[in-house]
Amino acid sequence: MSPSPSEDDSDEEPSPRIPQQRIIESSEYPMRVLAGAGTGKTFTMVRKVEHLIDEHDVSPDRILALTFTNKAAASMREKLNEKLGAPGYDVNAYTYHSICHDILREYAYHAEIDPQFDVVNNADRTALIHEALDEITYRFTSPEVYGPDSHADGAAGSLLKFISTMKSKGISPSTIETFLGDADRLLELEALVDRIVDRANETVRVSWRAPSADRLEEMRDGLADLQQSIEDERTALGQTGVEQSVATFLCGMEETCTSLAELLETEEASIIDDEHKPAFRLPAYLFGTYASPPSGIPDSMSVTLTGKLRSFVEECQEAADLVAGYTAYEQRLHEASLVDFADLIGATLDLLEDPNIRAEIAGQYDYVFCDEFQDTDAVQFELVDQLADDDKLFVVGDDDQAIYEWRGAAVENIGHRLEERYETLIPETLEENFRSKQPILDVANNVIAQLEARGSEKELTAVGDAANASDGIATITAAEDDEEQAEQIATAIGRLLAGSLSDVDETYGAGDIALLVRKNRHAKPIVRALEERGIPYQLAGGLAADSVGVETVLAYLKALANPADEVSLNRVLTMRYRLHDVDLRLLNTASDSLSEALQSLPLDQFREPERVRRAREDFQALRAKREIYSVARLFRELKEQTNIDWYLSPQERRDLRTLESLIDSFGEGALQPALDESFLELLSLMESLDDSVAGVQDQAETVSDAVNIMTVHKSKGLEFPVVFLPNLSADQWEPSTRSYDTLGHTLEETAATPLDQDFEKRDEYEARRIFHVAMTRAEEQLVLVGRHADDGGVDDGDLSLSFIDSWLPEQIPWRATGASFPIWQEVTAGLPPTATDWTDEVAPIDGGVDPTISVNGESVPQSVARDRVLALARGLLNGDLDSVSPATAGFAVEALSTDGGPALSHRHSYTSLEKYSQCSRRHYLDYLVRAFEDPQRGDTGSNTVSIRDTGILFHDTAELAAKRSLTSPEKWNDVCDELGRQGSYSAGIVDQAKGCIDRYFSTEASSWEILSAERSFTLDIDGHTITGKIDAVYRNSAGNLVVLDYKATTMQRSLDDNLQLPIYLLACQQLFDERIDEAGYVYVGSVGPDMSTRTFSDDELAQCRQDLLTRLQAAEDSTFDDYTAGDHCQWCPHRSLSCSQTH
DNA sequence: TGTGTCGCCCTTTTT
DNA sequence: GGGCGACACA
């Protein structure tokens, strides 16, 4: 056990390490701690608060601790309480938003807002945005969008994004309006860009292909002309903000003209003699005269000066349109006494401008602690600054884990902004990582080492055993195709779970493994591959959003509640009943309503009447039950009646389980509502929460019994023994620019100009930090899956990007190299020598490629090795191992001889004897040799498996419930849920088991007393031993003992013609003192509910004992050679043997 | 060699 | 709707 002070809440708290201790005990403020991933930053912060209270007698209520999420605030309170007892709760642990909420409530009057204000919820905000949209007149941009169901909900989405970007930077509508000035000027600015391009066409665009000294001379003159024209444009510009910004742009262009002229002069020789020949096209390209990079200019260079300027102008134009919507939105919020999340902070800041109020509020706290400071935005920074009146400020965070810039967070807050605001700031760092092995940290350090403007040059180092570990990194070179990559990953995960990867000693459970994706869509093919292999997985909320199955079930419920809801009904008819198009049209065009048509149209009018009939009957039956059943019951009934599980994937069944738990929570007990209007309201409420059903459940983010799949962003703060990172290729990780950033940034700081930031570079940095966060989630094994981008787009004759860069003047902040993150190239270049390559091991065997594996030092193609193993297995089965030569087997075949070893031992049970009576070969294989089942995927068997699992789950439930003396169906259901979760049964199995419970409770047996459950016995019959388990022994209402066996199958069993019940009774005679002669079956499967028992006379039992003896003796003599072929062969797990071939 | 056109796909998310 | 890559043309 490593002394990990991080997340774990193990009983004994570890003691802080030296650097942590120094921070905890320090009395110096303001202090900033840059704490790397897994270095225990929250631990240190909590301990520091404790230290203040314990050692310095600071009153807990004088301490303010700010975090980002409610969850984090709650956990901090909890931890403090654990350590300090009740005073721990007196520490003011807030989120950045919740403290503002409280302040505004108290000072609403001063803040001039309605004291009854509410925080706007998603639904209301969407409504307000839509109203605000009406106020926008589109002069420059068009509101058209590509589809209402896509992520950014079109016009509303872009307005919302605009507003929240501006608000997070504290920029008001009027600031924007002032900056933009008259709309006509914006049109004029667009024309200005066109004029520059036109001018460039006249001055620097050339038609000749080969440069000469004269031509270059001519072009230098052209550049001078162009520069003059730009200068003229610049001096004609007005004084508004935009125009000044454009003026700065133009300055940069003029500089570029000078610089390019210089290039043509100094490099004249190399341009003429071919080395830098394409440089003569550079001016024309940079000033926008080419639609795409001409030959010689690398395709990857997408930066042109005019392009940059144009997009800035367009951004301003769009802003000019949207600002009206911003104003209207603010207006409506105010009228409705609503504030949004950004207002909470903004209004509080306004309030704090009053020195008296500020003194009052900030005076309540002596110390201010801030967590995750790298995620704060501009207004949150100001808030903290205002509250930390005495500069007793303690800030923790990690600039290397800043991955929320795109939503307004500013990394500079924890960097130079803090340093500038607090000149006496004490910088501290934590670099000891308690989570990962050193090689993992090395790679993680690598990607961020080259970031510029980091707060400090942190380098994570492992402690304890992890520091000396040399393993921990594996790579897989991903196939081009996403599906194939998914196969590779699924294979790797499967092998990991089976413990069969050659260089991994550890065995892992599914819950130990996380798959972290950059984008949601990366998960899709991988999910499919896992599903195919039956590897359990869990998608973190959001990823499961589009579960077709859940939607279909929801539609079914809606249609039942309200048959007039034809949209839902149509959906059900299509998705579940798969009605033919023609039949659907017939139903929809009937004179009656859709639901009436479904019930009344003569079946012979349909093309596929059978499907229509099924839909009709199901719907009718369920409609009738709707009146009498509770929603929860009806839901279960629905699933059973329509057999809808059959149409769902295992994952969709899992999704359905969350829906079920939601329905259960809707109303349990006597007052359970029926499916009615109020339920529909709930449904629409759920759907309006745009993150779908999956988002509603606030379960733990991770599960322990399935592979956790989530985006990197969601994984922040979590840790897993094994982490897979797929899609590591430049084209999947490449940064892309964010909108409104140039404008937002320009408006945010008065001194800033659109020219002083290279946003693409910033995006690249963020991509690196996201990768860093992803890798530092791994404790023991990090699996990197990626490949090189198809092609850099760099031709041999191209100018190099760095050559171009060297001729771009300083005033131009962006570089031709742009934002490129050749992620796989960097990964492969920076691998530790001990990193292993799993690519061959996870290659598909049938895929044409035949990787080699090492057998006794010899390299053998995998297919050959596989054949050898199979030959060996066949030899073993047939008893002719001699036919396998020791040389090819790799070891002496004699080693397998059983001579002198223990004889195959016979252990009998009721089932084994039954198998024997069916086929003695099968008995031999299953119970003596214990052969494994044929590996071929038996599609035929899938149904029986699920019934078998259902039976097992029901039996387990019954056993546990009996042992806990539980007697109500609700309690049994609880037990069933509990076991279902532990055993990673699919949702469908749990449902079916619950159906069994329902049926059990409608039998008489459920009212009897259970004396013993799952009682194991050993019965001796003349030297032969039979073992087994008795499901249950009851005392019936007459006071007699009865042996009962639960049957979850689809068939009844005869009471007379079998040995099972007599065996149990014989066993019970030894186990119980009382006489027991009655036994029978309780049918809880689909043939039930039913129960039948009978009594056995002593004579009958004695006869059975004789029969048993005969069979036992026969079974002991059974060999592989005897077999009975028959119908049973088609279900036999050994059906690839020749004995079954005749059938 | 440069441009036109068609088809394809469409981040990251908390308060 | 729009950006981008793949191909076809002048």
mmCIF file of N, CA and C (backbone and C1' of nucleotides) in Angstrom, chain A residues 69 151 281 295 341 406 518 520-521 711 736, chain B residues 1-4 9-15:
data_model
loop_
_atom_site.group_PDB
_atom_site.id
_atom_site.type_symbol
_atom_site.label_atom_id
_atom_site.label_comp_id
_atom_site.label_asym_id
_atom_site.label_seq_id
_atom_site.Cartn_x
_atom_site.Cartn_y
_atom_site.Cartn_z
ATOM 1 N N THR A 69 -17.816 22.619 -7.656
ATOM 2 C CA THR A 69 -19.076 21.884 -7.723
ATOM 3 C C THR A 69 -19.666 21.709 -6.329
ATOM 4 N N HIS A 151 -26.335 19.197 -31.753
ATOM 5 C CA HIS A 151 -25.910 19.659 -30.414
ATOM 6 C C HIS A 151 -26.128 21.138 -30.193
ATOM 7 N N ARG A 281 5.686 33.013 -54.157
ATOM 8 C CA ARG A 281 4.221 32.995 -54.109
ATOM 9 C C ARG A 281 3.683 33.377 -52.729
ATOM 10 N N SER A 295 0.976 25.556 -55.114
ATOM 11 C CA SER A 295 2.048 24.572 -54.972
ATOM 12 C C SER A 295 3.288 25.251 -54.399
ATOM 13 N N PHE A 341 -26.563 31.985 -14.006
ATOM 14 C CA PHE A 341 -25.403 31.676 -13.176
ATOM 15 C C PHE A 341 -24.338 32.752 -13.255
ATOM 16 N N TRP A 406 -12.405 26.726 -23.070
ATOM 17 C CA TRP A 406 -13.449 26.932 -24.068
ATOM 18 C C TRP A 406 -14.760 27.368 -23.456
ATOM 19 N N ARG A 518 -11.711 11.370 -26.330
ATOM 20 C CA ARG A 518 -11.649 12.814 -26.524
ATOM 21 C C ARG A 518 -13.036 13.352 -26.905
ATOM 22 N N ASN A 520 -17.203 12.327 -27.816
ATOM 23 C CA ASN A 520 -18.230 11.325 -27.569
ATOM 24 C C ASN A 520 -18.301 10.287 -28.672
ATOM 25 N N ARG A 521 -18.168 10.729 -29.898
ATOM 26 C CA ARG A 521 -18.397 9.774 -30.981
ATOM 27 C C ARG A 521 -17.308 8.710 -31.051
ATOM 28 N N THR A 711 -15.769 10.746 -21.372
ATOM 29 C CA THR A 711 -14.857 11.683 -22.009
ATOM 30 C C THR A 711 -13.767 12.061 -21.026
ATOM 31 N N SER A 736 -9.350 22.986 -32.567
ATOM 32 C CA SER A 736 -10.088 23.805 -33.521
ATOM 33 C C SER A 736 -10.437 25.114 -32.831
ATOM 34 P P DT B 1 2.633 21.582 -60.945
ATOM 35 O "O5'" DT B 1 1.766 22.874 -60.665
ATOM 36 C "C5'" DT B 1 1.970 24.035 -61.419
ATOM 37 C "C4'" DT B 1 0.656 24.767 -61.487
ATOM 38 C "C3'" DT B 1 -0.051 24.909 -60.136
ATOM 39 O "O3'" DT B 1 -0.330 26.278 -59.945
ATOM 40 C "C1'" DT B 1 -1.552 24.122 -61.780
ATOM 41 P P DG B 2 -0.841 26.847 -58.593
ATOM 42 O "O5'" DG B 2 -2.382 27.075 -58.884
ATOM 43 C "C5'" DG B 2 -2.758 28.149 -59.730
ATOM 44 C "C4'" DG B 2 -4.228 28.039 -60.028
ATOM 45 C "C3'" DG B 2 -5.145 28.231 -58.810
ATOM 46 O "O3'" DG B 2 -6.175 29.112 -59.198
ATOM 47 C "C1'" DG B 2 -5.669 26.211 -59.903
ATOM 48 P P DT B 3 -7.123 29.728 -58.135
ATOM 49 O "O5'" DT B 3 -8.493 29.016 -58.512
ATOM 50 C "C5'" DT B 3 -8.946 29.091 -59.861
ATOM 51 C "C4'" DT B 3 -10.052 28.084 -60.050
ATOM 52 C "C3'" DT B 3 -11.200 28.180 -59.023
ATOM 53 O "O3'" DT B 3 -12.415 28.174 -59.744
ATOM 54 C "C1'" DT B 3 -10.491 25.970 -59.279
ATOM 55 P P DG B 4 -13.736 28.718 -59.044
ATOM 56 O "O5'" DG B 4 -14.820 27.682 -59.531
ATOM 57 C "C5'" DG B 4 -14.661 26.986 -60.778
ATOM 58 C "C4'" DG B 4 -15.508 25.736 -60.753
ATOM 59 C "C3'" DG B 4 -16.726 25.800 -59.816
ATOM 60 O "O3'" DG B 4 -17.800 25.117 -60.440
ATOM 61 C "C1'" DG B 4 -15.318 24.021 -59.161
ATOM 62 P P DC B 9 -20.007 10.479 -43.131
ATOM 63 O "O5'" DC B 9 -19.827 11.558 -41.962
ATOM 64 C "C5'" DC B 9 -18.514 12.047 -41.675
ATOM 65 C "C4'" DC B 9 -18.654 13.369 -40.964
ATOM 66 C "C3'" DC B 9 -19.593 13.317 -39.752
ATOM 67 O "O3'" DC B 9 -18.921 13.833 -38.633
ATOM 68 C "C1'" DC B 9 -20.125 15.134 -41.139
ATOM 69 P P DC B 10 -19.562 13.617 -37.238
ATOM 70 O "O5'" DC B 10 -18.909 14.815 -36.411
ATOM 71 C "C5'" DC B 10 -18.361 15.978 -37.016
ATOM 72 C "C4'" DC B 10 -19.194 17.192 -36.675
ATOM 73 C "C3'" DC B 10 -20.180 16.992 -35.515
ATOM 74 O "O3'" DC B 10 -19.818 17.827 -34.446
ATOM 75 C "C1'" DC B 10 -21.206 18.116 -37.323
ATOM 76 P P DT B 11 -20.009 17.221 -33.042
ATOM 77 O "O5'" DT B 11 -19.874 18.513 -32.163
ATOM 78 C "C5'" DT B 11 -18.607 18.998 -31.874
ATOM 79 C "C4'" DT B 11 -17.868 18.006 -30.970
ATOM 80 C "C3'" DT B 11 -18.376 17.976 -29.543
ATOM 81 O "O3'" DT B 11 -17.957 16.753 -28.949
ATOM 82 C "C1'" DT B 11 -16.290 19.000 -29.625
ATOM 83 P P DT B 12 -18.581 16.296 -27.616
ATOM 84 O "O5'" DT B 12 -17.610 17.040 -26.607
ATOM 85 C "C5'" DT B 12 -16.664 16.311 -25.857
ATOM 86 C "C4'" DT B 12 -15.988 17.263 -24.903
ATOM 87 C "C3'" DT B 12 -16.943 17.910 -23.906
ATOM 88 O "O3'" DT B 12 -16.881 17.178 -22.708
ATOM 89 C "C1'" DT B 12 -15.364 19.474 -24.812
ATOM 90 P P DT B 13 -18.297 16.607 -22.147
ATOM 91 O "O5'" DT B 13 -18.714 17.815 -21.204
ATOM 92 C "C5'" DT B 13 -17.886 18.250 -20.156
ATOM 93 C "C4'" DT B 13 -18.614 19.331 -19.395
ATOM 94 C "C3'" DT B 13 -20.023 18.944 -18.948
ATOM 95 O "O3'" DT B 13 -20.238 19.408 -17.635
ATOM 96 C "C1'" DT B 13 -20.122 20.904 -20.256
ATOM 97 P P DT B 14 -21.295 18.567 -16.762
ATOM 98 O "O5'" DT B 14 -21.104 19.246 -15.340
ATOM 99 C "C5'" DT B 14 -19.810 19.623 -14.892
ATOM 100 C "C4'" DT B 14 -19.957 20.905 -14.117
ATOM 101 C "C3'" DT B 14 -21.309 21.044 -13.421
ATOM 102 O "O3'" DT B 14 -21.111 21.222 -12.042
ATOM 103 C "C1'" DT B 14 -20.825 22.983 -14.695
ATOM 104 P P DT B 15 -22.458 21.243 -11.115
ATOM 105 O "O5'" DT B 15 -22.743 22.773 -10.884
ATOM 106 C "C5'" DT B 15 -21.831 23.565 -10.150
ATOM 107 C "C4'" DT B 15 -22.276 25.000 -10.244
ATOM 108 C "C3'" DT B 15 -23.725 25.219 -9.805
ATOM 109 O "O3'" DT B 15 -23.738 25.921 -8.567
ATOM 110 C "C1'" DT B 15 -23.260 26.288 -11.889
#
